[in-house]
PDB file of C-alpha atoms in Angstrom:
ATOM      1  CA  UNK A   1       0.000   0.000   0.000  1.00  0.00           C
ATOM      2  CA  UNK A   2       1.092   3.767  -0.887  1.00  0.00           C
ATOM      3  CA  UNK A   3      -0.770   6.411   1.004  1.00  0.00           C
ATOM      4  CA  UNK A   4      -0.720  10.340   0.106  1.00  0.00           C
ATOM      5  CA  UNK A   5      -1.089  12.188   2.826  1.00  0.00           C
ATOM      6  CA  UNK A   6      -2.140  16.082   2.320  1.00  0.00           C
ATOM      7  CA  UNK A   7      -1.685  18.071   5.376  1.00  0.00           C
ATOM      8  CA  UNK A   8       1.471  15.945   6.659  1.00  0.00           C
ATOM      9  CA  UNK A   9       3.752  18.786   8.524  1.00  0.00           C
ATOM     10  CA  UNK A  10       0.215  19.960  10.486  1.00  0.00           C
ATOM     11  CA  UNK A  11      -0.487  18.508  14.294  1.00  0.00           C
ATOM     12  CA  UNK A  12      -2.496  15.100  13.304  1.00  0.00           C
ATOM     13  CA  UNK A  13      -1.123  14.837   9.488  1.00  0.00           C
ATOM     14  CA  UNK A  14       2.483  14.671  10.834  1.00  0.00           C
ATOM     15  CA  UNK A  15       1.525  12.043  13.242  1.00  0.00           C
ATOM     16  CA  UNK A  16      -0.465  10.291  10.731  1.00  0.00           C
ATOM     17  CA  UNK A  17       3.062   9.777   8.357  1.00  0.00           C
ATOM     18  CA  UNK A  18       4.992   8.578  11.048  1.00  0.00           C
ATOM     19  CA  UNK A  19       2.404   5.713  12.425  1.00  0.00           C
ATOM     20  CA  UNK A  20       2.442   4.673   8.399  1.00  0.00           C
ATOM     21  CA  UNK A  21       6.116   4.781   8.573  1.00  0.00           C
ATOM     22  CA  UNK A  22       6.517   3.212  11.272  1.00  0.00           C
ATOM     23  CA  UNK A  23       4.381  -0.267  10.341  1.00  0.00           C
ATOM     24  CA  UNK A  24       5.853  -0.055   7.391  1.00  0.00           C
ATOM     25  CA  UNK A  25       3.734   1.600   4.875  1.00  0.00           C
ATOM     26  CA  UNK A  26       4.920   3.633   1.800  1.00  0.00           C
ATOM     27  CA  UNK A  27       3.876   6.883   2.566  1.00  0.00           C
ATOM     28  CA  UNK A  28       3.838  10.555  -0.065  1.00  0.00           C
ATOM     29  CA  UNK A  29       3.868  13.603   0.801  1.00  0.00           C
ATOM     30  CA  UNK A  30       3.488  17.288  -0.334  1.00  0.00           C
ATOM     31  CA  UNK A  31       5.772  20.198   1.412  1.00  0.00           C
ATOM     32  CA  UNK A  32       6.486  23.472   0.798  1.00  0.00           C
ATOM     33  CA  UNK A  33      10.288  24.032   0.315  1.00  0.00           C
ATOM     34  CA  UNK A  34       9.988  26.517   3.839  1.00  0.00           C
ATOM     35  CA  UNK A  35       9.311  23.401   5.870  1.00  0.00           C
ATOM     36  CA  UNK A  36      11.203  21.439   8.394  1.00  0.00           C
ATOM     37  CA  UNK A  37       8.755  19.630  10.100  1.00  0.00           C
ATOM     38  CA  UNK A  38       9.557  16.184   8.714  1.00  0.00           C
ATOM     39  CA  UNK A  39      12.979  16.475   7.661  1.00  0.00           C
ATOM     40  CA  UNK A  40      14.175  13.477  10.251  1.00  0.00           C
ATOM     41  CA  UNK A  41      12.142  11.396   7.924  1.00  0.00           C
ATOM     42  CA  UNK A  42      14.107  12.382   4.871  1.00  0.00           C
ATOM     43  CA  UNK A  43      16.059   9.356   4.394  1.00  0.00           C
ATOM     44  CA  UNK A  44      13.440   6.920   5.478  1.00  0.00           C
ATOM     45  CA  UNK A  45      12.770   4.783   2.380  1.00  0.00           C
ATOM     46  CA  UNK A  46       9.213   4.568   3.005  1.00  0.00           C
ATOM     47  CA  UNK A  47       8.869   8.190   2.350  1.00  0.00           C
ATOM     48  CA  UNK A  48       8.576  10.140  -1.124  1.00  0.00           C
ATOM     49  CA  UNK A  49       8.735  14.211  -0.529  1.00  0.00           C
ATOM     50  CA  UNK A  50       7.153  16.077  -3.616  1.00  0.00           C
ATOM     51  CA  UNK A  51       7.982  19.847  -3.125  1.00  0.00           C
ATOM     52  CA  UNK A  52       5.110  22.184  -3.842  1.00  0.00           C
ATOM     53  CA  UNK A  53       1.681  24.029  -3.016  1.00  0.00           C
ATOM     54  CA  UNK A  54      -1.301  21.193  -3.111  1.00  0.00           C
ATOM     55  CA  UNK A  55      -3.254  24.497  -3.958  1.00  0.00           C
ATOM     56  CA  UNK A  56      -1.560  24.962  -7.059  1.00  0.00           C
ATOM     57  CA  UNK A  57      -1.383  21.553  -8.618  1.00  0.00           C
ATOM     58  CA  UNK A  58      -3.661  21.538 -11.741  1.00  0.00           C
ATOM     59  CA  UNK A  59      -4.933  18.043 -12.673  1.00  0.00           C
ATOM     60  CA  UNK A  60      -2.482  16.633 -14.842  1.00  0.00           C
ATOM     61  CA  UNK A  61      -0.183  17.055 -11.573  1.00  0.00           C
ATOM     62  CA  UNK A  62      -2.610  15.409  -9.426  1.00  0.00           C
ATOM     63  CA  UNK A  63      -3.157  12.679 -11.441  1.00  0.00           C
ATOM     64  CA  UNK A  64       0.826  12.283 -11.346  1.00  0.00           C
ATOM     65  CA  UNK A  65       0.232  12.830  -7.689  1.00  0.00           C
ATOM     66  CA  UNK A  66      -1.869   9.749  -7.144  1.00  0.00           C
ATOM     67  CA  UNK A  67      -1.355   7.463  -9.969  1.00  0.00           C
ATOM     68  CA  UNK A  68       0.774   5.135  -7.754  1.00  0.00           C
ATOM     69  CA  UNK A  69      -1.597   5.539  -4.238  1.00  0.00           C
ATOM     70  CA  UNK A  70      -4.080   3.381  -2.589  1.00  0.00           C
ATOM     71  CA  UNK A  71      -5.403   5.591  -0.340  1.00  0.00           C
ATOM     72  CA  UNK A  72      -5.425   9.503   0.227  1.00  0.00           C
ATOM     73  CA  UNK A  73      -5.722  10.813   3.741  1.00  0.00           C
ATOM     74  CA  UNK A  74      -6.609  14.907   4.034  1.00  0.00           C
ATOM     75  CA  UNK A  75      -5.494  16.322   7.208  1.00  0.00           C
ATOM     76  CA  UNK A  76      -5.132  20.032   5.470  1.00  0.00           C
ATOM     77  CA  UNK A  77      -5.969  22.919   7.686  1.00  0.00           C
ATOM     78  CA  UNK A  78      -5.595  26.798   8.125  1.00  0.00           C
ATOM     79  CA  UNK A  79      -2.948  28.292  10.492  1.00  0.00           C
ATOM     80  CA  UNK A  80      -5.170  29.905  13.547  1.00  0.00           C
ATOM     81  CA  UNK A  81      -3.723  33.077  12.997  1.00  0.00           C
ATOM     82  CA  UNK A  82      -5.444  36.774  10.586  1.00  0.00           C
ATOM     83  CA  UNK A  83      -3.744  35.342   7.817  1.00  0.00           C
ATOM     84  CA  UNK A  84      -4.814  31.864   8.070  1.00  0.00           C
ATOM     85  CA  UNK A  85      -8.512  31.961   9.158  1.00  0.00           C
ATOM     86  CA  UNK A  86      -8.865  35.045   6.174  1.00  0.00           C
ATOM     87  CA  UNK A  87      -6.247  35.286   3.920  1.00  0.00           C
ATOM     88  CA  UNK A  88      -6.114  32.738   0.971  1.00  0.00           C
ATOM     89  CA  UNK A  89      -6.790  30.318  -0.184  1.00  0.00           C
ATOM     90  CA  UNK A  90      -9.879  30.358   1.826  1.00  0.00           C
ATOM     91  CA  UNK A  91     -10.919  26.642   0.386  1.00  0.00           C
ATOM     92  CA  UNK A  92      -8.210  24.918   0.459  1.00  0.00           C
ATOM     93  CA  UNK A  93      -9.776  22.059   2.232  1.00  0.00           C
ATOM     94  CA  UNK A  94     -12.713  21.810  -0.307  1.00  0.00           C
ATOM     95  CA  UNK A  95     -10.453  22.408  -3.338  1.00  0.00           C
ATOM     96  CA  UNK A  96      -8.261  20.269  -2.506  1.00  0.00           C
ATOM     97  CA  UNK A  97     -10.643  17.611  -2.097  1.00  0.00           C
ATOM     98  CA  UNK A  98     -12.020  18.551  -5.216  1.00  0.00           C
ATOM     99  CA  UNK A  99      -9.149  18.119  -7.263  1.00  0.00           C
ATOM    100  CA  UNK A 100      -8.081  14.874  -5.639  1.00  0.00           C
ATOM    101  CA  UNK A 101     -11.401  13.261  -6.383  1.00  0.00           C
ATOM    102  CA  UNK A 102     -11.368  14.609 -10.145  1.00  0.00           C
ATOM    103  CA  UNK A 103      -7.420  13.100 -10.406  1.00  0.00           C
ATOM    104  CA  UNK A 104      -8.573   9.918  -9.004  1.00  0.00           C
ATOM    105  CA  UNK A 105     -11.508   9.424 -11.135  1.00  0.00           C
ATOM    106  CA  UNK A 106      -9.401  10.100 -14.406  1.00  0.00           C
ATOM    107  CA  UNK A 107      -6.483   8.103 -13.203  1.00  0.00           C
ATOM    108  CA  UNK A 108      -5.671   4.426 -14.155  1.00  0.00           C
ATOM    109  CA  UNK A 109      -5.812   3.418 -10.625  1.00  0.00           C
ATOM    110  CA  UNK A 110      -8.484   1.143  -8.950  1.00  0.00           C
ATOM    111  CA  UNK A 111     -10.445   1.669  -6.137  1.00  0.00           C
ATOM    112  CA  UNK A 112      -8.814   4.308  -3.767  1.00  0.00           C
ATOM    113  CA  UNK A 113      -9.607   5.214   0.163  1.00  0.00           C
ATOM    114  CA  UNK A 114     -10.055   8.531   0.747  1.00  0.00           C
ATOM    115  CA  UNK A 115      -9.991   9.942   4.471  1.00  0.00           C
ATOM    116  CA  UNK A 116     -11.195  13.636   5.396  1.00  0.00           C
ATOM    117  CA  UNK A 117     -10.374  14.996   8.751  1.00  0.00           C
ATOM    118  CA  UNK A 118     -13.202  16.917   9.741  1.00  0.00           C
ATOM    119  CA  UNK A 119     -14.900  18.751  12.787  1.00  0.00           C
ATOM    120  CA  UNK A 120     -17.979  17.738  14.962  1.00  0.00           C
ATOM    121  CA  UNK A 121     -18.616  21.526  13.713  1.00  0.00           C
ATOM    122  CA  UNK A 122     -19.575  19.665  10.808  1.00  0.00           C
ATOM    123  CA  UNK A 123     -23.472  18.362  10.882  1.00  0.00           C
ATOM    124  CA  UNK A 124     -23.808  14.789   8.975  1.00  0.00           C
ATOM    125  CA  UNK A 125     -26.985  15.440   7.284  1.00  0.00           C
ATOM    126  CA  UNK A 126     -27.590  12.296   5.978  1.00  0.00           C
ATOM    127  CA  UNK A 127     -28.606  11.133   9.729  1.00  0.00           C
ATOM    128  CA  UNK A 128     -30.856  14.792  10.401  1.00  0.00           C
ATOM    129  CA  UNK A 129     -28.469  15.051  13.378  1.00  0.00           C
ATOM    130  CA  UNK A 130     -30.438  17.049  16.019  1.00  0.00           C
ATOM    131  CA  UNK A 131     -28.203  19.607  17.386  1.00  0.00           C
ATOM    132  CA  UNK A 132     -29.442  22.347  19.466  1.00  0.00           C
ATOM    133  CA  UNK A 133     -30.898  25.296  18.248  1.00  0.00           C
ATOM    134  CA  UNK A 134     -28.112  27.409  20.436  1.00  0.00           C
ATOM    135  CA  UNK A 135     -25.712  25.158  18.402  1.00  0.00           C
ATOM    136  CA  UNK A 136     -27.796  25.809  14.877  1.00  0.00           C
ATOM    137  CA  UNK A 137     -26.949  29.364  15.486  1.00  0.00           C
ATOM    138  CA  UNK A 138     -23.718  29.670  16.365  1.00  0.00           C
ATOM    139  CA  UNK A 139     -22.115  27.375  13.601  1.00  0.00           C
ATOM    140  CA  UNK A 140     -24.759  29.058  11.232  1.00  0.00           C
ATOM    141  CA  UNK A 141     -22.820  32.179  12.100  1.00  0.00           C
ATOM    142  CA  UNK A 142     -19.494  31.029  11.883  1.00  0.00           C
ATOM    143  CA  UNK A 143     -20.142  29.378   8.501  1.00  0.00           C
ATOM    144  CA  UNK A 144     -21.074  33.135   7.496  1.00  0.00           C
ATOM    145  CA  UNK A 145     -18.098  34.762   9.043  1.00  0.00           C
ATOM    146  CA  UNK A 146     -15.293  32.079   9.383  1.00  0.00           C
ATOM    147  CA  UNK A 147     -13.907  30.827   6.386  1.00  0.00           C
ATOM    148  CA  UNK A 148     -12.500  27.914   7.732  1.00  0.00           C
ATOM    149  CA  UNK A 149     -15.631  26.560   9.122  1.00  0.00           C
ATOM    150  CA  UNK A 150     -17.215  27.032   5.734  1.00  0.00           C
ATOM    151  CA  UNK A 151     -14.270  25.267   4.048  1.00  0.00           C
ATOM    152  CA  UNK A 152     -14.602  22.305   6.493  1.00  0.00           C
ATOM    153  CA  UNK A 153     -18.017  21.797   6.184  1.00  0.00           C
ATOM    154  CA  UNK A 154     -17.889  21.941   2.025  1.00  0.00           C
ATOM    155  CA  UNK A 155     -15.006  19.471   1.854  1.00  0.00           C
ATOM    156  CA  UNK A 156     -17.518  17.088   3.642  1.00  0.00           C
ATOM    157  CA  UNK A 157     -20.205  18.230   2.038  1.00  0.00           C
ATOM    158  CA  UNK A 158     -18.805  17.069  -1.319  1.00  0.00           C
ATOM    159  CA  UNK A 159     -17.919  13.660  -0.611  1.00  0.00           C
ATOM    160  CA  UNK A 160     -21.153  12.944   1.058  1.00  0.00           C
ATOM    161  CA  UNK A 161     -23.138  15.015  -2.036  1.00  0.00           C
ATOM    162  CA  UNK A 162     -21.391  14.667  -5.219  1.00  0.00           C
ATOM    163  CA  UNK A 163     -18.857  11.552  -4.451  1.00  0.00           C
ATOM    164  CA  UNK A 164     -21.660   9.584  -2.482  1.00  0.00           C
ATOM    165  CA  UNK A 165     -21.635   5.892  -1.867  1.00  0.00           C
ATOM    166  CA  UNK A 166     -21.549   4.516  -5.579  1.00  0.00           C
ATOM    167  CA  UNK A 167     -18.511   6.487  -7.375  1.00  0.00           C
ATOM    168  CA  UNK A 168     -16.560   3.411  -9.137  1.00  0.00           C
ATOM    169  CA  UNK A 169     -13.420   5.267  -8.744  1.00  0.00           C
ATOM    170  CA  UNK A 170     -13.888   6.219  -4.475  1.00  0.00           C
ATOM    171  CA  UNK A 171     -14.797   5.230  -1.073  1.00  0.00           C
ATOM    172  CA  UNK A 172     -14.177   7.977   1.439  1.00  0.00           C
ATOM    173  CA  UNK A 173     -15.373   8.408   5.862  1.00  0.00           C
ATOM    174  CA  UNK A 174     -15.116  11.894   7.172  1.00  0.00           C
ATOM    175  CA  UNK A 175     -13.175  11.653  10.711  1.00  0.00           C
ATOM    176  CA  UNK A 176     -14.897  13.521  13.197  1.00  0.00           C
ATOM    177  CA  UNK A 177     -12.457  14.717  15.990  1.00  0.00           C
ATOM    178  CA  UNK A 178     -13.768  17.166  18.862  1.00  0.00           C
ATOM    179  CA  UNK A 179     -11.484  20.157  19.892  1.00  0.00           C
ATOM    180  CA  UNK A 180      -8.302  18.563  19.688  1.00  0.00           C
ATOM    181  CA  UNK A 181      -5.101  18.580  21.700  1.00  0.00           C
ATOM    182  CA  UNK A 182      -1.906  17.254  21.849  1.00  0.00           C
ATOM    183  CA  UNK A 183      -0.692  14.242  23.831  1.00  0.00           C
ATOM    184  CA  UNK A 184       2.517  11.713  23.559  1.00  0.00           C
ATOM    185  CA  UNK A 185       0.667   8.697  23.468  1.00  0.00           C
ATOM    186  CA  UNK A 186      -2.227   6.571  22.289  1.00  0.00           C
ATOM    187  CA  UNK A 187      -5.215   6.151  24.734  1.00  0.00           C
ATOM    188  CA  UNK A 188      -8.499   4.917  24.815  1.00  0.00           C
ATOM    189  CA  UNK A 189     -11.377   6.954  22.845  1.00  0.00           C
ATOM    190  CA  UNK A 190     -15.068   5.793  21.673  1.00  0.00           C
ATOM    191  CA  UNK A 191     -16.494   6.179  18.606  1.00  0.00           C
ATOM    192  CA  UNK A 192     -19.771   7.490  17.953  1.00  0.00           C
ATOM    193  CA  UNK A 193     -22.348   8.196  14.592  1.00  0.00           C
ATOM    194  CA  UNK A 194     -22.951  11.195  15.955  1.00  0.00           C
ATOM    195  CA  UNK A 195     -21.834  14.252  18.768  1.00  0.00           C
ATOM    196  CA  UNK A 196     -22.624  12.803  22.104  1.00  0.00           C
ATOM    197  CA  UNK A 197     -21.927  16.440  23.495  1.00  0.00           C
ATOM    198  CA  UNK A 198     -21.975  20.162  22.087  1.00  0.00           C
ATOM    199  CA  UNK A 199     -19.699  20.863  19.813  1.00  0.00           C
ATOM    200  CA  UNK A 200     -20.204  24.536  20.776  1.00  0.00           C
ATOM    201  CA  UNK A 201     -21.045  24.608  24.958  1.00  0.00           C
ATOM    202  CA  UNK A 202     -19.802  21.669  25.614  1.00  0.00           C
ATOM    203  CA  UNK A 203     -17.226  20.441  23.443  1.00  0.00           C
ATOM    204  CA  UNK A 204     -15.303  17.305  24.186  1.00  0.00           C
ATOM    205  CA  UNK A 205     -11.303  16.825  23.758  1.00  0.00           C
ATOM    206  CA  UNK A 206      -9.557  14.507  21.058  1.00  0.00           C
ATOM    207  CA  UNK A 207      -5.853  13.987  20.906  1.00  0.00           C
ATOM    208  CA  UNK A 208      -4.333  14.443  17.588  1.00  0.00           C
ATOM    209  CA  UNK A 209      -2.499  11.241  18.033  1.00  0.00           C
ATOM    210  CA  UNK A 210      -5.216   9.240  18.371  1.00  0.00           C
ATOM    211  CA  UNK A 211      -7.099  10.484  15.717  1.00  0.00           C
ATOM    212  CA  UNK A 212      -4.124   9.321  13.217  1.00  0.00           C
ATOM    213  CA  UNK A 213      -4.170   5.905  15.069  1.00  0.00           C
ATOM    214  CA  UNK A 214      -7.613   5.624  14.271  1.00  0.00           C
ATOM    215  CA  UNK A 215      -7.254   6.949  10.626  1.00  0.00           C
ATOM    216  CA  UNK A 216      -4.283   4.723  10.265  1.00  0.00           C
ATOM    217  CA  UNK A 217      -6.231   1.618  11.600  1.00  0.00           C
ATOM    218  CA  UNK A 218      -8.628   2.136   9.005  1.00  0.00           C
ATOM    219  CA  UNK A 219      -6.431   1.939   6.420  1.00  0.00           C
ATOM    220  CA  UNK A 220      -5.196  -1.371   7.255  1.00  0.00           C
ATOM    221  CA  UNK A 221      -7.899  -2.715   8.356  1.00  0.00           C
ATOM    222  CA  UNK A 222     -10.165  -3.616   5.622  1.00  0.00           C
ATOM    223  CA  UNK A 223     -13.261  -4.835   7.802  1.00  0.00           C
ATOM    224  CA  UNK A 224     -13.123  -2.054  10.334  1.00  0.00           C
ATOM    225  CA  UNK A 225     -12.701  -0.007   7.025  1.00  0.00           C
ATOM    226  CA  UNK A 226     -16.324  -1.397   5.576  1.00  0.00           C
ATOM    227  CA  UNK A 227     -17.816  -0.338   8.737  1.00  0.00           C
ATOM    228  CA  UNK A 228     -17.415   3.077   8.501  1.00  0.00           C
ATOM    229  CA  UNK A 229     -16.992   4.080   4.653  1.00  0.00           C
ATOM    230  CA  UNK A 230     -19.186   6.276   3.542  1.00  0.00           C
ATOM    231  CA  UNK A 231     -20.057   7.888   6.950  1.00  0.00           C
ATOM    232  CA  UNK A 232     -18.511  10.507   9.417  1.00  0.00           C
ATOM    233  CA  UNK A 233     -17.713   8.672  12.672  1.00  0.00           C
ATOM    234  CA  UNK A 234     -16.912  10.947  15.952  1.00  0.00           C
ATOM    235  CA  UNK A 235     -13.983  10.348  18.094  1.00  0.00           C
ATOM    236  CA  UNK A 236     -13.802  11.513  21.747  1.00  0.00           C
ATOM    237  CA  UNK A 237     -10.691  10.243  24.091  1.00  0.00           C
ATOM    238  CA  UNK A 238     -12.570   8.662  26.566  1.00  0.00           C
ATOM    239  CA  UNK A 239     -12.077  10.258  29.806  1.00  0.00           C
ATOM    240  CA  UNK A 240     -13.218  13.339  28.092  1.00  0.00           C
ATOM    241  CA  UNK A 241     -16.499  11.647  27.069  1.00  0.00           C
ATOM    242  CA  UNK A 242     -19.710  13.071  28.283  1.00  0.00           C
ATOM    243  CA  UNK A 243     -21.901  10.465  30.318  1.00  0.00           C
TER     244      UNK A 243
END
């Protein structure tokens, strides 16, 4: 297996290369020539580097991206900073997402998994998820002023709209991590359909690290891979989990 992973010098993308790398697993990546952040890895034969700006690529360039990949995983993200949260591109997520699907489907390749790391920001609306009106507003709002949020929610959006649950070329599950923070080590988390808790007044904590575990064990695991393609699942570490 050969997994690109977009997103892989960010908190949970990074992690998510070095659990591949570290069972083994041929892993891409794209980096812009101004980062460090994997450069221990650079002589790890598991790992290709392709310099460059994912927002950029046209499609010949991500079909070259992906032509010899299995599986994509997204982790892409804004910086939390003026620039980041308004400056551009303002849908990267989305975009990107786009693209990647429209490379895969003209490629040569067979069937490829495609992981999104969402937000439990992001409603699933396929299951008329009931969140609070208090919650309806407030991510109603941010979706208006906070590109970001809007970008998240549209990358999602697309693969559950447009890509669905019979494209020939695609199966894709939108990870669902609460706020999340950063810890050493694997621990235990549950995963849920849906938000158990607010995502807004009551938000629950996720490590990044074991939101790449879990992305990483779905990759490799084809059954616990058919249980949850084609849906969002949430993760919550546990002893964060409302009761």
């Amino acid at each position: 297996m050969k997994v690109l992973v977009l997103g892989a010098t960010g908190g949970t993308g990074s992690l998510v290369v070095r659990q591949l790398i570290n069972l083994c697993v041929n892993v891409k990546v794209v980096i812009r020539s101004a980062s460090n952040k994997l450069n221990d890895l650079s002589n790890i034969k598991f790992l290709e580097t392709i310099v460059g700006n994912i927002s950029e690529f046209n499609l010949n360039k991500n079909i070259e991206l992906i032509s010899n990949c299995d599986a994509v995983v997204c982790c892409l993200g804004h910086n939390i900073n003026i620039k980041g949260i308004f400056g551009k591109p303002r849908m990267l997520v989305s975009d990107s997402i786009k693209k990647i699907c429209k490379a895969i489907e003209r490629s040569k390749n067979g069937k490829v998994k495609l992981i999104l790391m969402s937000t439990t920001a992001n409603t699933n609306i396929k299951l008329n998820e009931n969140y609070s009106s208090k919650d309806r507003f407030v991510l109603s709002l941010l979706k208006l002023l906070l590109p970001p949020h809007k970008d998240n929610v549209e990358a999602a959006s697309y693969l559950s709209k447009v890509i669905g649950e019979n494209n020939s070329k695609i199966e894709w599950i939108a990870v669902r991590p609460d706020t999340l923070i950063n810890e050493e080590n694997v621990s235990e988390y549950e995963i849920f359909e849906s938000p158990k808790r607010s995502p807004v007044f009551d938000a629950g904590k996720t490590s990044r690290i074991n939101v790449a575990y879990f992305m990483v064990k779905l990759l490799l695991n084809e059954e616990f891979w058919n249980e949850y393609k084609f849906k969002m699942p949430v993760i919550y570490n546990k002893h964060f989990q409302a009761i």
